[in-house]
Amino acid sequence: DAASVLGVESVAGAVVFGALMMIIPLALTLAHAYGLVDDPDSGMRRTTMIMIGAYLAVTGNAMPRMLPPTSSMPCGGARVQAFQRLSGWIWVLCGLGFVTAWLALPIDASEPVSTALVVAAMIVTIVQLLRLRKPRQHAPGLN
């Protein structure tokens, strides 16, 4: 059924991501051993952080696709879906900014920039979640 196919796809994606997280640093270490790379530490750190940013973007992109149908939600289904779409956009943009920071900036500057991006995305997501949990105020006389 569809749920088992989705589960297999997510496990396969996680295995591929985990394999890349191990293979790329190993390849950089081997390249350093053969004299192809001067400083493997900065390259490994930069590559790992770029992969983390890509993971954030891919996860944010997948969030709205996991939306349950509004008919299965007790009340406020449209608000929940809007929250999930907004959260997805927030994390996609955070991931893209994270990748861009680690690609374009020096390592000393990219760390605080990428940390600030993640903290800002977390704050915006938490604020939107709190707004979602707050009951809506209806105008008097309207149903």
N, CA, C and O atoms as a DFTB+ gen file, in Angstrom:
572 C
 N C O
     1  1       0.827      -1.183       0.000
     2  2       0.000       0.000       0.000
     3  2       0.875       1.252       0.000
     4  3       2.102       1.162       0.039
     5  1       0.238       2.409      -0.044
     6  2       0.964       3.675      -0.187
     7  2       1.823       3.990       1.033
     8  3       2.910       4.553       0.899
     9  1       1.341       3.627       2.226
    10  2       2.105       3.934       3.448
    11  2       3.416       3.154       3.491
    12  3       4.446       3.694       3.894
    13  1       3.383       1.893       3.079
    14  2       4.619       1.112       3.113
    15  2       5.606       1.579       2.049
    16  3       6.817       1.548       2.270
    17  1       5.095       2.013       0.890
    18  2       5.972       2.547      -0.153
    19  2       6.639       3.823       0.330
    20  3       7.833       4.028       0.110
    21  1       5.864       4.686       0.994
    22  2       6.431       5.926       1.535
    23  2       7.476       5.619       2.601
    24  3       8.509       6.285       2.662
    25  1       7.218       4.615       3.443
    26  2       8.179       4.235       4.475
    27  2       9.467       3.711       3.882
    28  3      10.550       4.048       4.361
    29  1       9.371       2.889       2.842
    30  2      10.563       2.352       2.184
    31  2      11.353       3.472       1.522
    32  3      12.583       3.477       1.576
    33  1      10.655       4.427       0.893
    34  2      11.342       5.547       0.248
    35  2      12.069       6.409       1.270
    36  3      13.190       6.851       1.020
    37  1      11.446       6.652       2.415
    38  2      12.104       7.498       3.413
    39  2      13.313       6.785       4.017
    40  3      14.329       7.423       4.292
    41  1      13.216       5.477       4.224
    42  2      14.359       4.724       4.743
    43  2      15.485       4.701       3.712
    44  3      16.655       4.857       4.063
    45  1      15.138       4.509       2.457
    46  2      16.159       4.502       1.403
    47  2      16.849       5.861       1.317
    48  3      18.068       5.924       1.164
    49  1      16.087       6.944       1.413
    50  2      16.682       8.277       1.397
    51  2      17.603       8.508       2.579
    52  3      18.664       9.115       2.435
    53  1      17.199       8.021       3.759
    54  2      18.043       8.165       4.947
    55  2      19.335       7.367       4.807
    56  3      20.398       7.829       5.224
    57  1      19.252       6.175       4.224
    58  2      20.448       5.357       4.030
    59  2      21.403       6.034       3.048
    60  3      22.614       6.046       3.267
    61  1      20.862       6.594       1.973
    62  2      21.703       7.293       0.994
    63  2      22.371       8.499       1.648
    64  3      23.567       8.719       1.458
    65  1      21.615       9.278       2.414
    66  2      22.183      10.447       3.076
    67  2      23.269      10.032       4.066
    68  3      24.330      10.653       4.114
    69  1      23.014       8.990       4.855
    70  2      24.014       8.505       5.803
    71  2      25.266       8.006       5.106
    72  3      26.380       8.239       5.575
    73  1      25.084       7.321       3.984
    74  2      26.241       6.836       3.219
    75  2      27.067       8.004       2.690
    76  3      28.296       7.968       2.730
    77  1      26.393       9.035       2.198
    78  2      27.120      10.210       1.713
    79  2      27.880      10.903       2.842
    80  3      28.990      11.396       2.642
    81  1      27.277      10.935       4.028
    82  2      27.943      11.564       5.172
    83  2      29.220      10.810       5.561
    84  3      30.122      11.394       6.161
    85  1      29.300       9.539       5.228
    86  2      30.508       8.772       5.536
    87  2      31.471       8.724       4.347
    88  3      32.686       8.765       4.539
    89  1      30.952       8.637       3.144
    90  2      31.793       8.469       1.961
    91  2      32.557       9.743       1.621
    92  3      33.740       9.678       1.285
    93  1      31.906      10.893       1.702
    94  2      32.566      12.140       1.297
    95  2      33.765      12.471       2.190
    96  3      34.831      12.776       1.655
    97  1      33.647      12.425       3.519
    98  2      34.864      12.661       4.325
    99  2      35.953      11.619       4.080
   100  3      37.138      11.950       4.093
   101  1      35.566      10.374       3.858
   102  2      36.548       9.341       3.544
   103  2      37.266       9.659       2.237
   104  3      38.484       9.510       2.139
   105  1      36.513      10.094       1.240
   106  2      37.122      10.450      -0.045
   107  2      38.074      11.632       0.107
   108  3      39.140      11.649      -0.510
   109  1      37.701      12.626       0.925
   110  2      38.601      13.759       1.156
   111  2      39.862      13.335       1.901
   112  3      40.947      13.844       1.617
   113  1      39.732      12.411       2.849
   114  2      40.908      11.906       3.565
   115  2      41.839      11.155       2.618
   116  3      43.058      11.318       2.677
   117  1      41.265      10.340       1.755
   118  2      42.081       9.627       0.768
   119  2      42.733      10.586      -0.218
   120  3      43.886      10.389      -0.602
   121  1      42.008      11.622      -0.634
   122  2      42.577      12.610      -1.548
   123  2      43.748      13.334      -0.887
   124  3      44.734      13.660      -1.548
   125  1      43.638      13.584       0.414
   126  2      44.749      14.216       1.134
   127  2      45.944      13.258       1.229
   128  3      47.095      13.672       1.088
   129  1      45.655      11.980       1.467
   130  2      46.736      10.992       1.558
   131  2      47.496      10.866       0.241
   132  3      48.699      10.605       0.247
   133  1      46.818      11.045      -0.877
   134  2      47.467      10.958      -2.187
   135  2      47.970      12.313      -2.688
   136  3      48.462      12.417      -3.812
   137  1      47.847      13.352      -1.852
   138  2      48.382      14.655      -2.206
   139  2      47.508      15.481      -3.127
   140  3      47.981      16.465      -3.696
   141  1      46.259      15.115      -3.289
   142  2      45.366      15.870      -4.168
   143  2      44.732      17.067      -3.465
   144  3      44.333      18.029      -4.122
   145  1      44.634      17.017      -2.138
   146  2      44.013      18.077      -1.347
   147  2      45.003      18.507      -0.282
   148  3      45.623      17.666       0.370
   149  1      45.157      19.836      -0.097
   150  2      46.113      20.342       0.885
   151  2      45.598      20.222       2.318
   152  3      46.285      19.663       3.174
   153  1      44.401      20.737       2.590
   154  2      43.864      20.749       3.954
   155  2      42.517      20.031       3.966
   156  3      41.498      20.627       3.618
   157  1      42.502      18.766       4.360
   158  2      41.237      18.027       4.318
   159  2      40.251      18.448       5.400
   160  3      39.046      18.252       5.245
   161  1      40.749      19.027       6.504
   162  2      39.851      19.384       7.605
   163  2      38.852      20.454       7.190
   164  3      37.658      20.314       7.453
   165  1      39.316      21.518       6.549
   166  2      38.397      22.573       6.132
   167  2      37.466      22.072       5.034
   168  3      36.290      22.433       5.002
   169  1      37.985      21.252       4.145
   170  2      37.145      20.701       3.082
   171  2      36.082      19.764       3.623
   172  3      34.943      19.774       3.157
   173  1      36.455      18.947       4.616
   174  2      35.478      18.031       5.207
   175  2      34.409      18.792       5.977
   176  3      33.222      18.474       5.901
   177  1      34.843      19.783       6.705
   178  2      33.868      20.554       7.479
   179  2      32.919      21.298       6.551
   180  3      31.706      21.290       6.764
   181  1      33.454      21.931       5.539
   182  2      32.628      22.672       4.588
   183  2      31.659      21.726       3.876
   184  3      30.479      22.041       3.726
   185  1      32.154      20.576       3.441
   186  2      31.316      19.612       2.738
   187  2      30.221      19.064       3.643
   188  3      29.074      18.931       3.217
   189  1      30.559      18.750       4.873
   190  2      29.568      18.235       5.818
   191  2      28.488      19.277       6.084
   192  3      27.303      18.947       6.126
   193  1      28.885      20.515       6.261
   194  2      27.905      21.561       6.527
   195  2      27.026      21.834       5.304
   196  3      25.841      22.132       5.453
   197  1      27.583      21.737       4.121
   198  2      26.779      21.893       2.908
   199  2      25.749      20.771       2.826
   200  3      24.605      21.001       2.435
   201  1      26.155      19.565       3.194
   202  2      25.207      18.449       3.182
   203  2      24.110      18.631       4.235
   204  3      22.959      18.269       3.991
   205  1      24.446      19.177       5.377
   206  2      23.438      19.452       6.398
   207  2      22.449      20.494       5.897
   208  3      21.244      20.356       6.109
   209  1      22.944      21.539       5.234
   210  2      22.049      22.537       4.651
   211  2      21.145      21.945       3.591
   212  3      19.965      22.286       3.514
   213  1      21.695      21.057       2.771
   214  2      20.868      20.384       1.758
   215  2      19.818      19.515       2.426
   216  3      18.689      19.427       1.945
   217  1      20.177      18.874       3.524
   218  2      19.220      18.059       4.270
   219  2      18.083      18.928       4.806
   220  3      16.920      18.532       4.734
   221  1      18.404      20.105       5.340
   222  2      17.371      21.012       5.832
   223  2      16.426      21.416       4.711
   224  3      15.210      21.451       4.900
   225  1      16.986      21.721       3.541
   226  2      16.154      22.120       2.405
   227  2      15.272      20.964       1.928
   228  3      14.095      21.172       1.636
   229  1      15.810      19.776       1.847
   230  2      15.028      18.618       1.385
   231  2      13.943      18.274       2.397
   232  3      12.822      17.942       2.013
   233  1      14.264      18.350       3.673
   234  2      13.262      18.077       4.706
   235  2      12.153      19.122       4.671
   236  3      10.975      18.783       4.778
   237  1      12.522      20.378       4.522
   238  2      11.514      21.431       4.411
   239  2      10.638      21.256       3.183
   240  3       9.441      21.543       3.220
   241  1      11.232      20.789       2.101
   242  2      10.467      20.554       0.887
   243  2       9.489      19.395       1.059
   244  3       8.418      19.391       0.453
   245  1       9.852      18.415       1.878
   246  2       8.992      17.245       2.068
   247  2       7.869      17.498       3.072
   248  3       6.870      16.779       3.065
   249  1       8.011      18.492       3.924
   250  2       7.007      18.727       4.966
   251  2       5.600      18.932       4.415
   252  3       4.686      18.255       4.885
   253  1       5.365      19.811       3.460
   254  2       3.993      19.997       2.981
   255  2       3.446      18.783       2.231
   256  3       2.230      18.637       2.107
   257  1       4.302      17.931       1.742
   258  2       3.827      16.752       1.015
   259  2       3.263      15.696       1.947
   260  3       2.586      14.772       1.496
   261  1       3.528      15.816       3.222
   262  2       3.022      14.853       4.194
   263  2       1.730      15.336       4.834
   264  3       1.392      14.922       5.943
   265  1       1.010      16.204       4.147
   266  2      -0.212      16.774       4.708
   267  2      -1.329      15.740       4.750
   268  3      -1.599      15.068       3.754
   269  1      -1.980      15.613       5.907
   270  2      -3.164      14.761       5.939
   271  2      -4.330      15.493       5.274
   272  3      -4.319      16.722       5.209
   273  1      -5.323      14.776       4.787
   274  2      -6.476      15.455       4.191
   275  2      -7.225      16.260       5.251
   276  3      -7.282      15.863       6.415
   277  1      -7.793      17.387       4.845
   278  2      -8.489      18.251       5.808
   279  2      -9.713      17.568       6.386
   280  3     -10.157      17.923       7.478
   281  1     -10.266      16.598       5.680
   282  2     -11.438      15.909       6.209
   283  2     -11.089      15.046       7.421
   284  3     -11.970      14.724       8.218
   285  1      -9.824      14.671       7.572
   286  2      -9.428      13.837       8.715
   287  2      -9.085      14.667       9.950
   288  3      -8.840      14.104      11.018
   289  1      -9.064      15.980       9.824
   290  2      -8.731      16.840      10.960
   291  2     -10.021      17.309      11.626
   292  3     -10.996      17.633      10.947
   293  1     -10.019      17.344      12.964
   294  2     -11.253      17.702      13.661
   295  2     -11.720      19.124      13.349
   296  3     -12.875      19.330      12.976
   297  1     -10.842      20.086      13.499
   298  2     -11.214      21.469      13.174
   299  2      -9.945      22.240      12.852
   300  3      -8.873      21.928      13.370
   301  1     -10.064      23.221      12.018
   302  2      -8.910      24.034      11.665
   303  2      -7.921      23.339      10.764
   304  3      -6.727      23.634      10.814
   305  1      -8.390      22.422       9.939
   306  2      -7.495      21.699       9.051
   307  2      -6.762      22.610       8.088
   308  3      -5.587      22.395       7.791
   309  1      -7.451      23.625       7.600
   310  2      -6.816      24.558       6.669
   311  2      -5.707      25.342       7.363
   312  3      -4.676      25.636       6.758
   313  1      -5.923      25.680       8.637
   314  2      -4.891      26.408       9.382
   315  2      -3.662      25.522       9.604
   316  3      -2.529      25.996       9.528
   317  1      -3.889      24.246       9.877
   318  2      -2.777      23.318      10.091
   319  2      -1.993      23.144       8.793
   320  3      -0.762      23.142       8.804
   321  1      -2.697      23.001       7.690
   322  2      -2.017      22.860       6.411
   323  2      -1.256      24.122       6.042
   324  3      -0.154      24.042       5.500
   325  1      -1.828      25.285       6.326
   326  2      -1.115      26.541       6.059
   327  2       0.144      26.637       6.906
   328  3       1.181      27.105       6.436
   329  1       0.052      26.192       8.166
   330  2       1.231      26.178       9.026
   331  2       2.306      25.249       8.461
   332  3       3.484      25.605       8.439
   333  1       1.908      24.066       8.006
   334  2       2.886      23.117       7.475
   335  2       3.516      23.648       6.184
   336  3       4.711      23.460       5.959
   337  1       2.734      24.299       5.349
   338  2       3.307      24.876       4.121
   339  2       4.299      25.986       4.456
   340  3       5.391      26.044       3.890
   341  1       3.910      26.868       5.382
   342  2       4.804      27.953       5.779
   343  2       6.074      27.397       6.414
   344  3       7.169      27.875       6.117
   345  1       5.947      26.406       7.273
   346  2       7.123      25.791       7.891
   347  2       8.018      25.161       6.839
   348  3       9.243      25.247       6.926
   349  1       7.411      24.530       5.848
   350  2       8.200      23.953       4.761
   351  2       9.007      25.015       4.037
   352  3      10.197      24.828       3.784
   353  1       8.364      26.134       3.699
   354  2       9.070      27.228       3.023
   355  2      10.189      27.784       3.899
   356  3      11.289      28.057       3.420
   357  1       9.895      27.949       5.188
   358  2      10.901      28.492       6.099
   359  2      12.151      27.608       6.097
   360  3      13.270      28.115       6.018
   361  1      11.963      26.284       6.184
   362  2      13.111      25.391       6.286
   363  2      13.808      25.188       4.944
   364  3      15.012      24.935       4.911
   365  1      13.072      25.295       3.837
   366  2      13.735      25.248       2.528
   367  2      14.645      26.462       2.370
   368  3      15.799      26.336       1.960
   369  1      14.117      27.632       2.697
   370  2      14.927      28.853       2.588
   371  2      16.093      28.835       3.575
   372  3      17.187      29.295       3.250
   373  1      15.863      28.307       4.775
   374  2      16.950      28.179       5.749
   375  2      18.039      27.261       5.204
   376  3      19.224      27.585       5.290
   377  1      17.649      26.126       4.647
   378  2      18.631      25.191       4.092
   379  2      19.405      25.784       2.936
   380  3      20.618      25.597       2.839
   381  1      18.711      26.504       2.049
   382  2      19.398      27.130       0.912
   383  2      20.357      28.226       1.381
   384  3      21.458      28.361       0.848
   385  1      19.935      29.004       2.376
   386  2      20.831      30.016       2.936
   387  2      22.024      29.390       3.640
   388  3      23.140      29.903       3.565
   389  1      21.783      28.286       4.319
   390  2      22.845      27.539       5.005
   391  2      23.882      27.056       3.995
   392  3      25.084      27.225       4.199
   393  1      23.407      26.455       2.905
   394  2      24.318      25.976       1.858
   395  2      25.083      27.136       1.237
   396  3      26.293      27.050       1.028
   397  1      24.377      28.217       0.946
   398  2      25.016      29.382       0.336
   399  2      26.087      29.969       1.250
   400  3      27.160      30.359       0.788
   401  1      25.792      30.031       2.546
   402  2      26.780      30.567       3.491
   403  2      28.051      29.719       3.493
   404  3      29.158      30.256       3.505
   405  1      27.888      28.393       3.481
   406  2      29.070      27.523       3.526
   407  2      29.781      27.434       2.187
   408  3      30.959      27.083       2.136
   409  1      29.080      27.748       1.100
   410  2      29.741      27.761      -0.209
   411  2      30.490      29.064      -0.464
   412  3      31.586      29.053      -1.025
   413  1      29.901      30.189      -0.051
   414  2      30.421      31.488      -0.468
   415  2      31.298      32.191       0.573
   416  3      32.201      32.947       0.215
   417  1      31.038      31.946       1.840
   418  2      31.751      32.683       2.883
   419  2      32.956      31.908       3.395
   420  3      33.015      30.685       3.268
   421  1      33.921      32.627       3.977
   422  2      35.015      31.924       4.658
   423  2      34.457      31.131       5.847
   424  3      33.390      31.452       6.370
   425  1      35.174      30.116       6.256
   426  2      34.682      29.229       7.314
   427  2      34.405      29.999       8.606
   428  3      33.422      29.717       9.292
   429  1      35.260      30.967       8.946
   430  2      35.059      31.736      10.169
   431  2      33.763      32.538      10.145
   432  3      33.133      32.730      11.186
   433  1      33.363      33.003       8.976
   434  2      32.138      33.793       8.863
   435  2      30.910      32.930       8.635
   436  3      29.808      33.317       9.023
   437  1      31.077      31.775       8.015
   438  2      29.908      30.968       7.670
   439  2      29.282      30.300       8.892
   440  3      28.077      30.049       8.899
   441  1      30.062      30.011       9.914
   442  2      29.501      29.367      11.100
   443  2      28.475      30.243      11.812
   444  3      27.371      29.764      12.073
   445  1      28.782      31.519      12.146
   446  2      27.750      32.328      12.818
   447  2      26.565      32.645      11.906
   448  3      25.433      32.749      12.379
   449  1      26.811      32.796      10.619
   450  2      25.710      33.085       9.699
   451  2      24.763      31.893       9.620
   452  3      23.546      32.063       9.688
   453  1      25.312      30.694       9.476
   454  2      24.460      29.515       9.376
   455  2      23.734      29.245      10.690
   456  3      22.579      28.818      10.680
   457  1      24.389      29.485      11.809
   458  2      23.730      29.323      13.102
   459  2      22.590      30.315      13.257
   460  3      21.518      29.961      13.746
   461  1      22.814      31.553      12.844
   462  2      21.760      32.568      12.922
   463  2      20.579      32.197      12.029
   464  3      19.430      32.430      12.403
   465  1      20.843      31.628      10.866
   466  2      19.752      31.203       9.984
   467  2      18.895      30.116      10.631
   468  3      17.667      30.172      10.569
   469  1      19.536      29.140      11.243
   470  2      18.784      28.050      11.881
   471  2      18.002      28.575      13.082
   472  3      16.847      28.195      13.278
   473  1      18.607      29.434      13.879
   474  2      17.911      29.995      15.039
   475  2      16.714      30.824      14.576
   476  3      15.637      30.735      15.165
   477  1      16.894      31.622      13.534
   478  2      15.781      32.425      13.024
   479  2      14.657      31.534      12.493
   480  3      13.482      31.820      12.724
   481  1      15.003      30.469      11.792
   482  2      13.978      29.553      11.289
   483  2      13.240      28.879      12.440
   484  3      12.026      28.687      12.373
   485  1      13.962      28.523      13.485
   486  2      13.317      27.910      14.652
   487  2      12.372      28.892      15.331
   488  3      11.265      28.521      15.720
   489  1      12.800      30.136      15.476
   490  2      11.963      31.141      16.137
   491  2      10.693      31.380      15.333
   492  3       9.600      31.412      15.899
   493  1      10.822      31.548      14.033
   494  2       9.644      31.786      13.189
   495  2       8.697      30.595      13.243
   496  3       7.481      30.774      13.312
   497  1       9.239      29.385      13.214
   498  2       8.399      28.187      13.284
   499  2       7.674      28.108      14.622
   500  3       6.485      27.791      14.659
   501  1       8.368      28.390      15.716
   502  2       7.738      28.343      17.040
   503  2       6.656      29.414      17.167
   504  3       5.585      29.151      17.715
   505  1       6.925      30.608      16.670
   506  2       5.920      31.673      16.730
   507  2       4.676      31.271      15.926
   508  3       3.550      31.479      16.377
   509  1       4.883      30.700      14.749
   510  2       3.738      30.269      13.944
   511  2       2.990      29.127      14.626
   512  3       1.763      29.063      14.545
   513  1       3.698      28.238      15.287
   514  2       3.047      27.149      16.015
   515  2       2.209      27.692      17.165
   516  3       1.095      27.221      17.395
   517  1       2.730      28.674      17.884
   518  2       1.966      29.290      18.964
   519  2       0.737      30.008      18.434
   520  3      -0.320      29.977      19.063
   521  1       0.868      30.651      17.286
   522  2      -0.296      31.303      16.659
   523  2      -1.326      30.276      16.236
   524  3      -2.526      30.543      16.293
   525  1      -0.877      29.109      15.815
   526  2      -1.785      28.053      15.394
   527  2      -2.565      27.507      16.591
   528  3      -3.751      27.201      16.470
   529  1      -1.916      27.388      17.726
   530  2      -2.573      26.839      18.916
   531  2      -3.539      27.821      19.557
   532  3      -4.445      27.416      20.284
   533  1      -3.353      29.118      19.292
   534  2      -4.225      30.136      19.861
   535  2      -5.572      30.073      19.146
   536  3      -5.612      30.045      17.916
   537  1      -6.679      30.050      19.896
   538  2      -7.985      29.992      19.227
   539  2      -8.251      31.269      18.440
   540  3      -7.861      32.365      18.843
   541  1      -8.918      31.099      17.321
   542  2      -9.233      32.250      16.468
   543  2     -10.376      33.043      17.063
   544  3     -11.325      32.486      17.613
   545  1     -10.267      34.334      16.944
   546  2     -11.330      35.226      17.386
   547  2     -12.245      35.497      16.207
   548  3     -11.792      35.934      15.149
   549  1     -13.529      35.239      16.387
   550  2     -14.500      35.496      15.321
   551  2     -15.203      36.807      15.597
   552  3     -15.413      37.192      16.748
   553  1     -15.560      37.478      14.533
   554  2     -16.304      38.730      14.681
   555  2     -17.696      38.417      15.206
   556  3     -18.257      37.374      14.869
   557  1     -18.269      39.300      16.027
   558  2     -19.605      39.027      16.576
   559  2     -20.640      38.953      15.454
   560  3     -20.628      39.753      14.518
   561  1     -21.515      37.992      15.572
   562  2     -22.583      37.836      14.587
   563  2     -22.224      36.978      13.404
   564  3     -23.082      36.686      12.571
   565  1     -20.964      36.562      13.307
   566  2     -20.555      35.688      12.185
   567  2     -20.384      34.277      12.695
   568  3     -19.953      34.072      13.830
   569  1     -20.708      33.327      11.890
   570  2     -20.523      31.917      12.265
   571  2     -19.362      31.336      11.541
   572  3     -19.046      30.160      11.723
